C-alpha cells in the first residue's frame, strides 16, 4: 500500500514538475546511499588524551589524535567520516606544577564493612561456605585543596601520587549462628498462697557472628498452681537493680589515713602481720604519672510493687560489685609550639607562587586512661615574605637538548625475525631521538646577561612542555646507477685534431647516466668505449657529382663536374686546407643514353652493415644495386650483364674487441701533503668545512675480452682523473654536559643496621665524536656511598617495679554492702621512664618518637581473701615434640592455709595441672584480592634521566601475574603471610598478546611495459598473507575484488624506433610475357620486408613483425615500367617536398623525376612533376609533447614509508593521435613540459614510544593487602597514534 502511495506521489510530481524534479529525487537518493555507505564504512577513532601543557593552574590544554578509519582498519581522509560526529581533539585542563604538591592532598576515609558480592548467576544458598566468602569493601577517596578543604579534580593529586584504590577485595568469614546451652531445671514454686511463677534459663555459648542467626529467648516462665491468698497476705517477688558506674575519683585524705591499717597476709603460713600501705592511692606517691582512684555504683533491691526493700531479700551469689579501682584519666600534654620557621620562599619568581612555613611541638606526657590522645605535632601554612626588601630573583630553568641521533628505520614486526636478513638495506621513513634535559640559568651579578650552567638538573624544575625527544626522519634508499644503451660507433678520429695528417686514432661510442647512484660505493660503469683504428681523419672531402654534360649533341659520352667540400666529422664546412689532397680527379666521364641505348638506374644507397664488427668467423658487408629501366633498340648500346647490377663491399672491418678506462672507487678524503700547490690552483669554497684535501683512485685501461692492458690502447684524451680535491669534514669532538649534582643523601636519619645509602650523578652526551675527534668518556653514571648520614638516635623505655595492689579505700568499702574484707580485684601501676642509648634519662617525647609503643602503666591485680584458695604462680609449659598431635602441661600448688582446706583440694574447681595441645605450626593460605597486571620479565632496570637504555624493553610475550595470599593458623587467625610463602604472594604465567603487523607477500616481478612505442605502465603486486591483529600495523588499501592484492604501477617508456622495418631492394620489373612479345611495358616488382631490432647489442636481428608499427608497414609489391625500345625513359619519382610546420592546404607539396632517354618518335614524355595540397593528417602532420599522469609515490627498494618520488613520462604525439619517435619532436625544438618528477611522502606508522618504567611506589597499605604501582608516559612524536 505504501509503495502504491509513493508511486502516486511520484507520478503527480512528474506531471506537475517534470524532469527537473525527478533528477533532484535521483540525486537525493544517490546522496543518501553514499551517506549510508559512508556511515556504515567509516568511523572516528581517538587516541589517549595527552599530558596537560601550558601555564600552571587552570589555563592548560590537553590534546589527542583524532582519525578516520575504514571498517576494515585502514586510516583514510577526515572528509570520509561524518563531520558532525567528530570527537573533540582539545580540551581545557588544570596544569599541575611541582609547587602544587604543598597545596593538594588525597583524603582517604576508613574502609567500610566487608560486604558480600553476589556471584553472577548464582542461586541463593547454592554454594556451601567452608571458611570464608569473597567480599568487597569501599572507601571514599577525594583530592582536596589543603587550605580550605574543598574537593578538586583527582588528576591534580594524581600528578604527584597515584590515586589510592577506592575498593578492595576482602574475605567475609562464613556466617556463624548463635549457639545456646540446654535449659536449666524449673525453679521451685513458692509454698505460699500467692500466684507465683517458676522459671528456667539457658546461657549463650557462642554469640552470632557475620550475619548468622540471632539467639533465641534465654528465659522461660510458667505459672505455679497454688490456692488463692486471704486479703492482705499477698506475697511479693524481689529483683536486683544495678546502676551505672560513677566517674573515677581520688580518695579524700581522711579516707587514706583510715586505710593505713594493719592487715593479715593471707598468703603466708605464719601469722606475721605486714603493714601494707597503699601508696598508689596517695596523690603524691603515684608511680610515674598514674593516679589510681575508685568508682562506685548503686545496687538496689526492688519489690514487685515497686517499693525498695532490704538488700538481703535480693542477695544472690555472687553479689554484684559496687566499687572498683580505676585510673584517673589524664590528657596528653604537648609542649608549646616552636617559633614558625622562615618562609620557604626566599626568592622572587615574579608570580604568585606561595611559600610555606612550619612549626613543631613535642610530647611532655602521654595520655593516661581515657584521656585525650596526643594532637598533631607539626603544622604547616602558606606564607609570603611580606618584607619590603626585594627578593633575590629565583634561579631560572630551561629545557635543553642533545643533537639528534642517527635516523633509525623501525623494522616491521615481521622483519624482526633474526632469520630474515633484510635489515642491511633498511631505508625510508624512520625515527631519530635525542636527550632532553633541564638546566639552570643564572643572571650574572651586576649585569643582565644570562649565564647558563651546562649541568643537568631535575626535570621537575623546568616549566612548560618539554621539547620532543623523537621526530620523524628520512634515510635515503640505495639506488644503483642506471645507464642508457650504447650509441652507434663514431668515425675514426685522431687523439687531437691539431695535426692534419692521418694516422692512428680511435672510433668511440657513448652511453649516458639515466639514474644517479645513491649511497653505493660502486658508482657507475664506464660510459665510453673505443676501438683503435688507422687513417684517422678529423676532416674529409664530401664530393657531390653534377649533371652529366655531353661532349657533342644531346646524347652520348660526356663528363660530370665533381664538387668537393671539406667538412669536419660533425658535418660542418671548414676551410679546404684542413683536408688532404682531392681523392680523385675533379671531372669524371659519364654517358647520357641515346634514344636506342639501354637505360640503367642510379645506384641505390649502401645497405646497413650486416655486422657491427669483424672477427674470424663473421665479417661485415653491405651491398647496393641498380636496375634496367629501358631496353635498347637495334643498334643501340646493350644493357650490362646481371652481375654488373649488384655491388658489395666490406664494412665495420674493425675487430670485435673494444677498450675502455676503468677506475677504482675514490679513496676517503685526506689531507694533501702538497696542499699548498693544489689550494693555489683550485678555488674550492663552501661553508662548514675544515680545509681542502684530496681523494685518489687508480685508473686502468681494460680490454673487453681479456682484462687490463697497456694504457696506450685507450684514448688518453678521455682518461678519467686519478686525483681530485675534496672537502675535509670538520673534526668533531665529543661534547658532554658537566656531571649533574649528586642526588641528595637522605636528611632523615637511618636505622643503625640499615644498608649503606648511595648517591649518584650522571652526565649526557650532547654531540658524538666524528672525523677523528676526541672520543666520548666511558663513564656517564657514577655512584658513591653517602657520608655523614645521620643515624637515628636510640631511645628505650625503662619499666620500673609494679606498685602494690591498690583497692578501693576502706571507708568507701565499709559504707557499701557485702565488701568488708580488704581483698579482691584492684589495680597496680608502675613508672615508665625514657632512657638514651648511653642510659641517661631523656624526655618522654623522644621515646614516643623513636622507641615505639609505651609499655602499659597499669594492670589488674588480685589480693586473695581469707576464704580464697591461694596458689603458687603457674610453672612454664613442658616442651613440645615436633609431632603435631602431642600436648604440653604446666603445674601450680596450693600455698599457706589453702593446703588444709577441703574445698581447695577439689581439682575440678581448682585445677593444679593444665594440659593443652601443642601449638602446631600448620598454616593454610587463601588467595586474597585480585590478580595483578601481567608483568613482563626482563624490563630494563630503572635509569637516571639521560642514561642510555640497556637493551629494548619487551612489551609483550610471556610474563607472570601475582596475587596476594592471606595466611591463617589452625584456629583461623590471620598471621604473617611469610608463614605460608616466602614472597607473600602466588604467581602464575600469563601472556600479553604481541601485536602482529599486516603481512603481505614479496613483490611479484614487474610486468613488461604495456606499450611497445611511447609511454605505458609496468605493474607488480603483493598478496595478503596475514591480517593484522592485537594492534599491529594495518594493511595498505587492498584491492578486495582481486583477491586481496596490493598493486603498484609505474610508468615506462618504450623508444619508438627501437624496432623498425628493413626493406631489401626491389626485384627487377617483371613483365607479363604472355601478352607481350617485346618484354617491355607495365609490370610488377616485389621486395622482402622484415622487422628488425635496432638496439646495438642485437645487431639488426630479425624480431616478430608485431613489434614494428603496423600502420607503417612498407609496400612489398608495386607497379613498374620497363620502357620499350625507342620510348621516352624517365627516372623514378623523387621524395615529396616537405610541408610547412603549420599545415596549410594552400601550400603544395611537389615531387619530380628526370628524363633519362629521349624518344625516337615525337611522342611526348610523361609528366616530370606532381603537386598536392598539404592536408592535415593525410600528408601533413603536426607534433607535440604529451605528458602521462603522475605515477604513485615510488619508495626505494627496502623502504616501507618516508620520502619517495612520483614520475610522469614525456612522449611525442602526432596530430592523428599516434605516438611516434621522440626525435620528431626534438627536431622541431618544441618546449618540453616540466617537471617530470616530484617528491612525495608516504606516511610512516610510528610505533608508540614509551618512557622507561618509574620505580615501584610505596605499598598502598601498611598492613593487610595493598598494591604497588609503576607508571610511564607516552613520549612519541605528535600527532602519531599510540596503540600501546
mmCIF file of N, CA, C and O in Angstrom, residues 631 1069 1071-1082 1122-1125:
data_model
loop_
_atom_site.group_PDB
_atom_site.id
_atom_site.type_symbol
_atom_site.label_atom_id
_atom_site.label_comp_id
_atom_site.label_asym_id
_atom_site.label_seq_id
_atom_site.Cartn_x
_atom_site.Cartn_y
_atom_site.Cartn_z
ATOM 1 N N UNK A 631 64.809 -0.874 -72.241
ATOM 2 C CA UNK A 631 65.541 -1.829 -73.098
ATOM 3 C C UNK A 631 66.096 -1.108 -74.322
ATOM 4 O O UNK A 631 65.520 -0.113 -74.789
ATOM 5 N N UNK A 1069 61.867 -5.441 -62.705
ATOM 6 C CA UNK A 1069 60.469 -5.305 -63.127
ATOM 7 C C UNK A 1069 60.066 -6.547 -63.939
ATOM 8 O O UNK A 1069 60.715 -6.897 -64.917
ATOM 9 N N UNK A 1071 57.617 -8.432 -66.383
ATOM 10 C CA UNK A 1071 56.597 -8.119 -67.389
ATOM 11 C C UNK A 1071 55.784 -9.380 -67.668
ATOM 12 O O UNK A 1071 56.316 -10.489 -67.680
ATOM 13 N N UNK A 1072 54.484 -9.183 -67.853
ATOM 14 C CA UNK A 1072 53.623 -10.318 -68.202
ATOM 15 C C UNK A 1072 53.899 -10.698 -69.655
ATOM 16 O O UNK A 1072 53.363 -10.117 -70.600
ATOM 17 N N UNK A 1073 54.793 -11.717 -69.892
ATOM 18 C CA UNK A 1073 55.323 -12.020 -71.236
ATOM 19 C C UNK A 1073 54.308 -12.696 -72.127
ATOM 20 O O UNK A 1073 54.432 -12.689 -73.347
ATOM 21 N N UNK A 1074 53.251 -13.262 -71.519
ATOM 22 C CA UNK A 1074 52.276 -13.971 -72.357
ATOM 23 C C UNK A 1074 51.571 -13.010 -73.298
ATOM 24 O O UNK A 1074 51.216 -13.352 -74.411
ATOM 25 N N UNK A 1075 51.333 -11.828 -72.832
ATOM 26 C CA UNK A 1075 50.617 -10.859 -73.665
ATOM 27 C C UNK A 1075 51.566 -9.899 -74.355
ATOM 28 O O UNK A 1075 51.140 -8.997 -75.048
ATOM 29 N N UNK A 1076 52.868 -10.067 -74.076
ATOM 30 C CA UNK A 1076 53.791 -9.059 -74.593
ATOM 31 C C UNK A 1076 55.026 -9.748 -75.161
ATOM 32 O O UNK A 1076 55.838 -10.273 -74.416
ATOM 33 N N UNK A 1077 55.149 -9.682 -76.504
ATOM 34 C CA UNK A 1077 56.291 -10.369 -77.146
ATOM 35 C C UNK A 1077 57.565 -9.568 -77.020
ATOM 36 O O UNK A 1077 58.666 -10.101 -77.135
ATOM 37 N N UNK A 1078 57.405 -8.223 -76.718
ATOM 38 C CA UNK A 1078 58.608 -7.384 -76.648
ATOM 39 C C UNK A 1078 59.242 -7.396 -75.252
ATOM 40 O O UNK A 1078 60.316 -6.854 -75.068
ATOM 41 N N UNK A 1079 58.543 -7.936 -74.262
ATOM 42 C CA UNK A 1079 59.040 -7.936 -72.867
ATOM 43 C C UNK A 1079 59.313 -6.538 -72.351
ATOM 44 O O UNK A 1079 60.340 -6.269 -71.750
ATOM 45 N N UNK A 1080 58.408 -5.641 -72.635
ATOM 46 C CA UNK A 1080 58.528 -4.296 -72.076
ATOM 47 C C UNK A 1080 57.142 -3.754 -71.797
ATOM 48 O O UNK A 1080 56.142 -4.359 -72.171
ATOM 49 N N UNK A 1081 57.115 -2.610 -71.106
ATOM 50 C CA UNK A 1081 55.817 -2.023 -70.755
ATOM 51 C C UNK A 1081 55.556 -2.149 -69.245
ATOM 52 O O UNK A 1081 56.465 -2.193 -68.425
ATOM 53 N N UNK A 1082 54.233 -2.217 -68.864
ATOM 54 C CA UNK A 1082 53.839 -2.283 -67.440
ATOM 55 C C UNK A 1082 54.189 -3.650 -66.839
ATOM 56 O O UNK A 1082 54.070 -4.657 -67.532
ATOM 57 N N UNK A 1122 58.943 -1.031 -67.592
ATOM 58 C CA UNK A 1122 60.207 -1.281 -68.318
ATOM 59 C C UNK A 1122 59.991 -0.668 -69.707
ATOM 60 O O UNK A 1122 59.161 -1.144 -70.486
ATOM 61 N N UNK A 1123 60.670 0.484 -69.882
ATOM 62 C CA UNK A 1123 60.368 1.228 -71.122
ATOM 63 C C UNK A 1123 60.837 0.434 -72.347
ATOM 64 O O UNK A 1123 61.933 -0.122 -72.339
ATOM 65 N N UNK A 1124 59.979 0.446 -73.346
ATOM 66 C CA UNK A 1124 60.286 -0.300 -74.589
ATOM 67 C C UNK A 1124 61.348 0.455 -75.392
ATOM 68 O O UNK A 1124 61.565 1.658 -75.160
ATOM 69 N N UNK A 1125 61.969 -0.229 -76.341
ATOM 70 C CA UNK A 1125 62.974 0.439 -77.187
ATOM 71 C C UNK A 1125 62.360 1.667 -77.859
ATOM 72 O O UNK A 1125 61.175 1.654 -78.228
#
